[in-house]
PDB file of N, CA and C in Angstrom:
ATOM      1  N   PRO A   1      27.930   0.133 -14.277  1.00  0.00           N
ATOM      2  CA  PRO A   1      26.627   0.771 -14.495  1.00  0.00           C
ATOM      3  C   PRO A   1      26.547   2.112 -13.780  1.00  0.00           C
ATOM      4  N   ASP A   2      25.811   2.974 -14.366  1.00  0.00           N
ATOM      5  CA  ASP A   2      25.608   4.310 -13.823  1.00  0.00           C
ATOM      6  C   ASP A   2      24.692   4.231 -12.598  1.00  0.00           C
ATOM      7  N   PRO A   3      25.122   4.744 -11.434  1.00  0.00           N
ATOM      8  CA  PRO A   3      24.278   4.692 -10.228  1.00  0.00           C
ATOM      9  C   PRO A   3      22.911   5.345 -10.434  1.00  0.00           C
ATOM     10  N   LEU A   4      22.841   6.379 -11.246  1.00  0.00           N
ATOM     11  CA  LEU A   4      21.559   7.038 -11.499  1.00  0.00           C
ATOM     12  C   LEU A   4      20.592   6.075 -12.174  1.00  0.00           C
ATOM     13  N   CYS A   5      21.091   5.288 -13.130  1.00  0.00           N
ATOM     14  CA  CYS A   5      20.234   4.304 -13.810  1.00  0.00           C
ATOM     15  C   CYS A   5      19.715   3.271 -12.831  1.00  0.00           C
ATOM     16  N   ILE A   6      20.590   2.821 -11.934  1.00  0.00           N
ATOM     17  CA  ILE A   6      20.168   1.837 -10.937  1.00  0.00           C
ATOM     18  C   ILE A   6      19.108   2.445 -10.029  1.00  0.00           C
ATOM     19  N   ASP A   7      19.314   3.697  -9.590  1.00  0.00           N
ATOM     20  CA  ASP A   7      18.336   4.361  -8.726  1.00  0.00           C
ATOM     21  C   ASP A   7      17.001   4.510  -9.432  1.00  0.00           C
ATOM     22  N   LEU A   8      17.012   4.880 -10.701  1.00  0.00           N
ATOM     23  CA  LEU A   8      15.763   5.021 -11.450  1.00  0.00           C
ATOM     24  C   LEU A   8      15.070   3.679 -11.612  1.00  0.00           C
ATOM     25  N   TRP A   9      15.847   2.619 -11.907  1.00  0.00           N
ATOM     26  CA  TRP A   9      15.253   1.290 -12.040  1.00  0.00           C
ATOM     27  C   TRP A   9      14.618   0.872 -10.727  1.00  0.00           C
ATOM     28  N   TRP A  10      15.328   1.064  -9.619  1.00  0.00           N
ATOM     29  CA  TRP A  10      14.817   0.653  -8.310  1.00  0.00           C
ATOM     30  C   TRP A  10      13.533   1.403  -7.978  1.00  0.00           C
ATOM     31  N   SER A  11      13.502   2.704  -8.193  1.00  0.00           N
ATOM     32  CA  SER A  11      12.310   3.472  -7.838  1.00  0.00           C
ATOM     33  C   SER A  11      11.126   3.062  -8.703  1.00  0.00           C
ATOM     34  N   ARG A  12      11.353   2.825  -9.985  1.00  0.00           N
ATOM     35  CA  ARG A  12      10.249   2.388 -10.859  1.00  0.00           C
ATOM     36  C   ARG A  12       9.777   0.992 -10.466  1.00  0.00           C
ATOM     37  N   SER A  13      10.711   0.116 -10.184  1.00  0.00           N
ATOM     38  CA  SER A  13      10.379  -1.245  -9.798  1.00  0.00           C
ATOM     39  C   SER A  13       9.588  -1.234  -8.498  1.00  0.00           C
ATOM     40  N   TRP A  14      10.065  -0.496  -7.501  1.00  0.00           N
ATOM     41  CA  TRP A  14       9.406  -0.430  -6.206  1.00  0.00           C
ATOM     42  C   TRP A  14       8.013   0.167  -6.352  1.00  0.00           C
ATOM     43  N   ILE A  15       7.882   1.215  -7.122  1.00  0.00           N
ATOM     44  CA  ILE A  15       6.580   1.849  -7.324  1.00  0.00           C
ATOM     45  C   ILE A  15       5.618   0.876  -7.995  1.00  0.00           C
ATOM     46  N   GLY A  16       6.108   0.139  -8.981  1.00  0.00           N
ATOM     47  CA  GLY A  16       5.269  -0.846  -9.652  1.00  0.00           C
ATOM     48  C   GLY A  16       4.802  -1.937  -8.704  1.00  0.00           C
ATOM     49  N   HIS A  17       5.700  -2.437  -7.856  1.00  0.00           N
ATOM     50  CA  HIS A  17       5.333  -3.473  -6.900  1.00  0.00           C
ATOM     51  C   HIS A  17       4.361  -2.929  -5.866  1.00  0.00           C
ATOM     52  N   PHE A  18       4.578  -1.713  -5.422  1.00  0.00           N
ATOM     53  CA  PHE A  18       3.686  -1.104  -4.440  1.00  0.00           C
ATOM     54  C   PHE A  18       2.292  -0.912  -5.032  1.00  0.00           C
ATOM     55  N   ALA A  19       2.216  -0.485  -6.278  1.00  0.00           N
ATOM     56  CA  ALA A  19       0.916  -0.300  -6.932  1.00  0.00           C
ATOM     57  C   ALA A  19       0.188  -1.636  -7.053  1.00  0.00           C
ATOM     58  N   LEU A  20       0.917  -2.690  -7.402  1.00  0.00           N
ATOM     59  CA  LEU A  20       0.306  -4.015  -7.487  1.00  0.00           C
ATOM     60  C   LEU A  20      -0.191  -4.454  -6.108  1.00  0.00           C
ATOM     61  N   ALA A  21       0.626  -4.267  -5.096  1.00  0.00           N
ATOM     62  CA  ALA A  21       0.235  -4.654  -3.740  1.00  0.00           C
ATOM     63  C   ALA A  21      -1.030  -3.918  -3.303  1.00  0.00           C
ATOM     64  N   GLN A  22      -1.132  -2.640  -3.628  1.00  0.00           N
ATOM     65  CA  GLN A  22      -2.320  -1.879  -3.260  1.00  0.00           C
ATOM     66  C   GLN A  22      -3.580  -2.453  -3.886  1.00  0.00           C
ATOM     67  N   ARG A  23      -3.462  -3.036  -5.082  1.00  0.00           N
ATOM     68  CA  ARG A  23      -4.632  -3.603  -5.764  1.00  0.00           C
ATOM     69  C   ARG A  23      -5.059  -4.942  -5.176  1.00  0.00           C
ATOM     70  N   VAL A  24      -4.134  -5.706  -4.621  1.00  0.00           N
ATOM     71  CA  VAL A  24      -4.471  -7.059  -4.184  1.00  0.00           C
ATOM     72  C   VAL A  24      -4.561  -7.239  -2.667  1.00  0.00           C
ATOM     73  N   ILE A  25      -4.121  -6.279  -1.890  1.00  0.00           N
ATOM     74  CA  ILE A  25      -4.186  -6.388  -0.434  1.00  0.00           C
ATOM     75  C   ILE A  25      -5.490  -5.763   0.051  1.00  0.00           C
ATOM     76  N   ASP A  26      -6.275  -6.581   0.745  1.00  0.00           N
ATOM     77  CA  ASP A  26      -7.560  -6.117   1.255  1.00  0.00           C
ATOM     78  C   ASP A  26      -7.450  -5.498   2.643  1.00  0.00           C
ATOM     79  N   GLU A  27      -6.587  -6.056   3.479  1.00  0.00           N
ATOM     80  CA  GLU A  27      -6.460  -5.589   4.852  1.00  0.00           C
ATOM     81  C   GLU A  27      -4.995  -5.562   5.264  1.00  0.00           C
ATOM     82  N   ARG A  28      -4.722  -4.763   6.268  1.00  0.00           N
ATOM     83  CA  ARG A  28      -3.391  -4.744   6.878  1.00  0.00           C
ATOM     84  C   ARG A  28      -3.545  -5.163   8.323  1.00  0.00           C
ATOM     85  N   ILE A  29      -2.549  -5.857   8.833  1.00  0.00           N
ATOM     86  CA  ILE A  29      -2.562  -6.302  10.222  1.00  0.00           C
ATOM     87  C   ILE A  29      -1.297  -5.783  10.875  1.00  0.00           C
ATOM     88  N   LEU A  30      -1.455  -5.077  11.968  1.00  0.00           N
ATOM     89  CA  LEU A  30      -0.315  -4.535  12.703  1.00  0.00           C
ATOM     90  C   LEU A  30       0.130  -5.555  13.739  1.00  0.00           C
ATOM     91  N   ILE A  31       1.395  -5.927  13.688  1.00  0.00           N
ATOM     92  CA  ILE A  31       1.948  -6.862  14.662  1.00  0.00           C
ATOM     93  C   ILE A  31       3.167  -6.224  15.313  1.00  0.00           C
ATOM     94  N   ASN A  32       3.556  -6.776  16.467  1.00  0.00           N
ATOM     95  CA  ASN A  32       4.707  -6.210  17.170  1.00  0.00           C
ATOM     96  C   ASN A  32       5.837  -7.233  17.265  1.00  0.00           C
ATOM     97  N   GLU A  33       6.942  -6.822  17.824  1.00  0.00           N
ATOM     98  CA  GLU A  33       8.137  -7.676  17.911  1.00  0.00           C
ATOM     99  C   GLU A  33       7.876  -8.944  18.711  1.00  0.00           C
ATOM    100  N   ASP A  34       7.094  -8.837  19.782  1.00  0.00           N
ATOM    101  CA  ASP A  34       6.793 -10.020  20.595  1.00  0.00           C
ATOM    102  C   ASP A  34       6.004 -11.053  19.791  1.00  0.00           C
ATOM    103  N   GLU A  35       5.066 -10.593  18.974  1.00  0.00           N
ATOM    104  CA  GLU A  35       4.280 -11.502  18.141  1.00  0.00           C
ATOM    105  C   GLU A  35       5.159 -12.184  17.088  1.00  0.00           C
ATOM    106  N   ILE A  36       6.102 -11.439  16.532  1.00  0.00           N
ATOM    107  CA  ILE A  36       7.037 -12.021  15.559  1.00  0.00           C
ATOM    108  C   ILE A  36       7.907 -13.074  16.243  1.00  0.00           C
ATOM    109  N   SER A  37       8.420 -12.747  17.407  1.00  0.00           N
ATOM    110  CA  SER A  37       9.257 -13.685  18.157  1.00  0.00           C
ATOM    111  C   SER A  37       8.491 -14.957  18.506  1.00  0.00           C
ATOM    112  N   SER A  38       7.243 -14.807  18.934  1.00  0.00           N
ATOM    113  CA  SER A  38       6.405 -15.973  19.256  1.00  0.00           C
ATOM    114  C   SER A  38       6.148 -16.821  18.014  1.00  0.00           C
ATOM    115  N   ALA A  39       5.928 -16.168  16.892  1.00  0.00           N
ATOM    116  CA  ALA A  39       5.699 -16.899  15.643  1.00  0.00           C
ATOM    117  C   ALA A  39       6.945 -17.676  15.237  1.00  0.00           C
ATOM    118  N   LEU A  40       8.119 -17.073  15.373  1.00  0.00           N
ATOM    119  CA  LEU A  40       9.365 -17.768  15.044  1.00  0.00           C
ATOM    120  C   LEU A  40       9.556 -18.984  15.946  1.00  0.00           C
ATOM    121  N   ALA A  41       9.236 -18.838  17.241  1.00  0.00           N
ATOM    122  CA  ALA A  41       9.350 -19.962  18.178  1.00  0.00           C
ATOM    123  C   ALA A  41       8.354 -21.067  17.812  1.00  0.00           C
ATOM    124  N   LEU A  42       7.150 -20.681  17.407  1.00  0.00           N
ATOM    125  CA  LEU A  42       6.140 -21.657  16.994  1.00  0.00           C
ATOM    126  C   LEU A  42       6.596 -22.439  15.767  1.00  0.00           C
ATOM    127  N   ILE A  43       7.181 -21.752  14.798  1.00  0.00           N
ATOM    128  CA  ILE A  43       7.682 -22.422  13.592  1.00  0.00           C
ATOM    129  C   ILE A  43       8.788 -23.412  13.971  1.00  0.00           C
ATOM    130  N   GLU A  44       9.686 -22.966  14.826  1.00  0.00           N
ATOM    131  CA  GLU A  44      10.789 -23.829  15.274  1.00  0.00           C
ATOM    132  C   GLU A  44      10.239 -25.065  15.991  1.00  0.00           C
ATOM    133  N   GLU A  45       9.271 -24.853  16.854  1.00  0.00           N
ATOM    134  CA  GLU A  45       8.705 -25.949  17.643  1.00  0.00           C
ATOM    135  C   GLU A  45       7.874 -26.913  16.793  1.00  0.00           C
ATOM    136  N   SER A  46       7.024 -26.378  15.947  1.00  0.00           N
ATOM    137  CA  SER A  46       6.099 -27.231  15.200  1.00  0.00           C
ATOM    138  C   SER A  46       6.701 -27.842  13.934  1.00  0.00           C
ATOM    139  N   GLU A  47       7.596 -27.102  13.279  1.00  0.00           N
ATOM    140  CA  GLU A  47       8.160 -27.561  12.013  1.00  0.00           C
ATOM    141  C   GLU A  47       9.622 -27.974  12.119  1.00  0.00           C
ATOM    142  N   GLY A  48      10.270 -27.615  13.224  1.00  0.00           N
ATOM    143  CA  GLY A  48      11.685 -27.924  13.375  1.00  0.00           C
ATOM    144  C   GLY A  48      12.564 -27.136  12.423  1.00  0.00           C
ATOM    145  N   GLU A  49      12.070 -25.983  11.993  1.00  0.00           N
ATOM    146  CA  GLU A  49      12.796 -25.163  11.019  1.00  0.00           C
ATOM    147  C   GLU A  49      13.149 -23.805  11.627  1.00  0.00           C
ATOM    148  N   THR A  50      14.329 -23.321  11.293  1.00  0.00           N
ATOM    149  CA  THR A  50      14.723 -21.965  11.645  1.00  0.00           C
ATOM    150  C   THR A  50      14.548 -21.124  10.389  1.00  0.00           C
ATOM    151  N   VAL A  51      13.743 -20.080  10.488  1.00  0.00           N
ATOM    152  CA  VAL A  51      13.459 -19.246   9.322  1.00  0.00           C
ATOM    153  C   VAL A  51      13.815 -17.804   9.634  1.00  0.00           C
ATOM    154  N   GLU A  52      13.836 -16.996   8.594  1.00  0.00           N
ATOM    155  CA  GLU A  52      14.172 -15.581   8.788  1.00  0.00           C
ATOM    156  C   GLU A  52      12.972 -14.824   9.366  1.00  0.00           C
ATOM    157  N   GLY A  53      13.239 -13.638   9.879  1.00  0.00           N
ATOM    158  CA  GLY A  53      12.210 -12.828  10.516  1.00  0.00           C
ATOM    159  C   GLY A  53      11.007 -12.520   9.645  1.00  0.00           C
ATOM    160  N   ALA A  54      11.220 -12.367   8.332  1.00  0.00           N
ATOM    161  CA  ALA A  54      10.100 -12.063   7.440  1.00  0.00           C
ATOM    162  C   ALA A  54       9.062 -13.168   7.452  1.00  0.00           C
ATOM    163  N   ALA A  55       9.494 -14.411   7.560  1.00  0.00           N
ATOM    164  CA  ALA A  55       8.545 -15.520   7.657  1.00  0.00           C
ATOM    165  C   ALA A  55       7.794 -15.440   8.976  1.00  0.00           C
ATOM    166  N   GLY A  56       8.471 -15.020  10.027  1.00  0.00           N
ATOM    167  CA  GLY A  56       7.813 -14.829  11.314  1.00  0.00           C
ATOM    168  C   GLY A  56       6.743 -13.754  11.249  1.00  0.00           C
ATOM    169  N   VAL A  57       6.987 -12.726  10.463  1.00  0.00           N
ATOM    170  CA  VAL A  57       5.993 -11.663  10.273  1.00  0.00           C
ATOM    171  C   VAL A  57       4.735 -12.228   9.637  1.00  0.00           C
ATOM    172  N   ALA A  58       4.894 -13.029   8.597  1.00  0.00           N
ATOM    173  CA  ALA A  58       3.746 -13.602   7.904  1.00  0.00           C
ATOM    174  C   ALA A  58       2.951 -14.526   8.821  1.00  0.00           C
ATOM    175  N   VAL A  59       3.640 -15.360   9.586  1.00  0.00           N
ATOM    176  CA  VAL A  59       2.950 -16.288  10.489  1.00  0.00           C
ATOM    177  C   VAL A  59       2.269 -15.514  11.616  1.00  0.00           C
ATOM    178  N   ALA A  60       2.936 -14.519  12.177  1.00  0.00           N
ATOM    179  CA  ALA A  60       2.334 -13.711  13.243  1.00  0.00           C
ATOM    180  C   ALA A  60       1.064 -13.020  12.757  1.00  0.00           C
ATOM    181  N   ALA A  61       1.095 -12.504  11.551  1.00  0.00           N
ATOM    182  CA  ALA A  61      -0.095 -11.853  10.987  1.00  0.00           C
ATOM    183  C   ALA A  61      -1.218 -12.861  10.783  1.00  0.00           C
ATOM    184  N   ALA A  62      -0.882 -14.058  10.305  1.00  0.00           N
ATOM    185  CA  ALA A  62      -1.906 -15.087  10.100  1.00  0.00           C
ATOM    186  C   ALA A  62      -2.519 -15.524  11.418  1.00  0.00           C
ATOM    187  N   LEU A  63      -1.710 -15.617  12.462  1.00  0.00           N
ATOM    188  CA  LEU A  63      -2.233 -16.000  13.772  1.00  0.00           C
ATOM    189  C   LEU A  63      -3.158 -14.940  14.349  1.00  0.00           C
ATOM    190  N   LYS A  64      -2.933 -13.702  13.980  1.00  0.00           N
ATOM    191  CA  LYS A  64      -3.736 -12.592  14.501  1.00  0.00           C
ATOM    192  C   LYS A  64      -4.990 -12.326  13.659  1.00  0.00           C
ATOM    193  N   PHE A  65      -5.004 -12.809  12.421  1.00  0.00           N
ATOM    194  CA  PHE A  65      -6.099 -12.516  11.498  1.00  0.00           C
ATOM    195  C   PHE A  65      -7.368 -13.264  11.903  1.00  0.00           C
ATOM    196  N   PRO A  66      -8.508 -12.592  11.882  1.00  0.00           N
ATOM    197  CA  PRO A  66      -9.769 -13.249  12.260  1.00  0.00           C
ATOM    198  C   PRO A  66     -10.355 -14.059  11.093  1.00  0.00           C
ATOM    199  N   PHE A  67      -9.864 -15.276  10.898  1.00  0.00           N
ATOM    200  CA  PHE A  67     -10.347 -16.123   9.805  1.00  0.00           C
ATOM    201  C   PHE A  67     -11.793 -16.533  10.048  1.00  0.00           C
ATOM    202  N   THR A  68     -12.527 -16.701   8.964  1.00  0.00           N
ATOM    203  CA  THR A  68     -13.908 -17.167   9.052  1.00  0.00           C
ATOM    204  C   THR A  68     -14.028 -18.507   8.335  1.00  0.00           C
ATOM    205  N   GLU A  69     -15.120 -19.201   8.572  1.00  0.00           N
ATOM    206  CA  GLU A  69     -15.300 -20.536   7.997  1.00  0.00           C
ATOM    207  C   GLU A  69     -15.405 -20.527   6.475  1.00  0.00           C
ATOM    208  N   ASP A  70     -15.830 -19.417   5.891  1.00  0.00           N
ATOM    209  CA  ASP A  70     -15.998 -19.385   4.433  1.00  0.00           C
ATOM    210  C   ASP A  70     -14.681 -19.164   3.680  1.00  0.00           C
ATOM    211  N   MET A  71     -13.598 -18.929   4.394  1.00  0.00           N
ATOM    212  CA  MET A  71     -12.299 -18.784   3.748  1.00  0.00           C
ATOM    213  C   MET A  71     -11.757 -20.167   3.418  1.00  0.00           C
ATOM    214  N   ARG A  72     -11.248 -20.345   2.210  1.00  0.00           N
ATOM    215  CA  ARG A  72     -10.861 -21.680   1.746  1.00  0.00           C
ATOM    216  C   ARG A  72      -9.472 -22.104   2.174  1.00  0.00           C
ATOM    217  N   SER A  73      -8.468 -21.410   1.708  1.00  0.00           N
ATOM    218  CA  SER A  73      -7.090 -21.837   1.958  1.00  0.00           C
ATOM    219  C   SER A  73      -6.219 -20.641   2.289  1.00  0.00           C
ATOM    220  N   VAL A  74      -5.232 -20.895   3.108  1.00  0.00           N
ATOM    221  CA  VAL A  74      -4.234 -19.880   3.433  1.00  0.00           C
ATOM    222  C   VAL A  74      -2.870 -20.510   3.195  1.00  0.00           C
ATOM    223  N   VAL A  75      -2.005 -19.804   2.491  1.00  0.00           N
ATOM    224  CA  VAL A  75      -0.658 -20.292   2.220  1.00  0.00           C
ATOM    225  C   VAL A  75       0.338 -19.256   2.726  1.00  0.00           C
ATOM    226  N   ILE A  76       1.291 -19.712   3.501  1.00  0.00           N
ATOM    227  CA  ILE A  76       2.379 -18.848   3.960  1.00  0.00           C
ATOM    228  C   ILE A  76       3.674 -19.507   3.514  1.00  0.00           C
ATOM    229  N   VAL A  77       4.483 -18.785   2.782  1.00  0.00           N
ATOM    230  CA  VAL A  77       5.758 -19.312   2.321  1.00  0.00           C
ATOM    231  C   VAL A  77       6.804 -19.000   3.389  1.00  0.00           C
ATOM    232  N   LEU A  78       7.431 -20.039   3.895  1.00  0.00           N
ATOM    233  CA  LEU A  78       8.490 -19.885   4.898  1.00  0.00           C
ATOM    234  C   LEU A  78       9.832 -19.947   4.191  1.00  0.00           C
ATOM    235  N   CYS A  79      10.730 -19.025   4.554  1.00  0.00           N
ATOM    236  CA  CYS A  79      11.997 -18.943   3.843  1.00  0.00           C
ATOM    237  C   CYS A  79      13.132 -18.648   4.809  1.00  0.00           C
ATOM    238  N   GLY A  80      14.327 -18.873   4.353  1.00  0.00           N
ATOM    239  CA  GLY A  80      15.510 -18.429   5.086  1.00  0.00           C
ATOM    240  C   GLY A  80      16.115 -19.441   6.024  1.00  0.00           C
ATOM    241  N   GLY A  81      15.808 -20.712   5.896  1.00  0.00           N
ATOM    242  CA  GLY A  81      16.414 -21.709   6.759  1.00  0.00           C
ATOM    243  C   GLY A  81      17.811 -22.077   6.280  1.00  0.00           C
ATOM    244  N   ASN A  82      18.769 -21.199   6.498  1.00  0.00           N
ATOM    245  CA  ASN A  82      20.138 -21.454   6.015  1.00  0.00           C
ATOM    246  C   ASN A  82      20.868 -22.430   6.909  1.00  0.00           C
TER     247      ASN A  82
END
């Protein structure tokens, strides 16, 4: 395959995903490395699972988010337990 075609596909795909994310994301939460590390340790301790750092990011953000009683459900997909 032509590298230019791959680059064009990637940029269009990424732009499309970014545009979709902008429509559905209401808030952003800034977390740091220590929060990610703590989240990974919490997952290991509570679930007995080793997951990749991206799952730690999601859990760290959820732990930091100010949830209210009117929120119904929260789902975090954990991945990478090789």
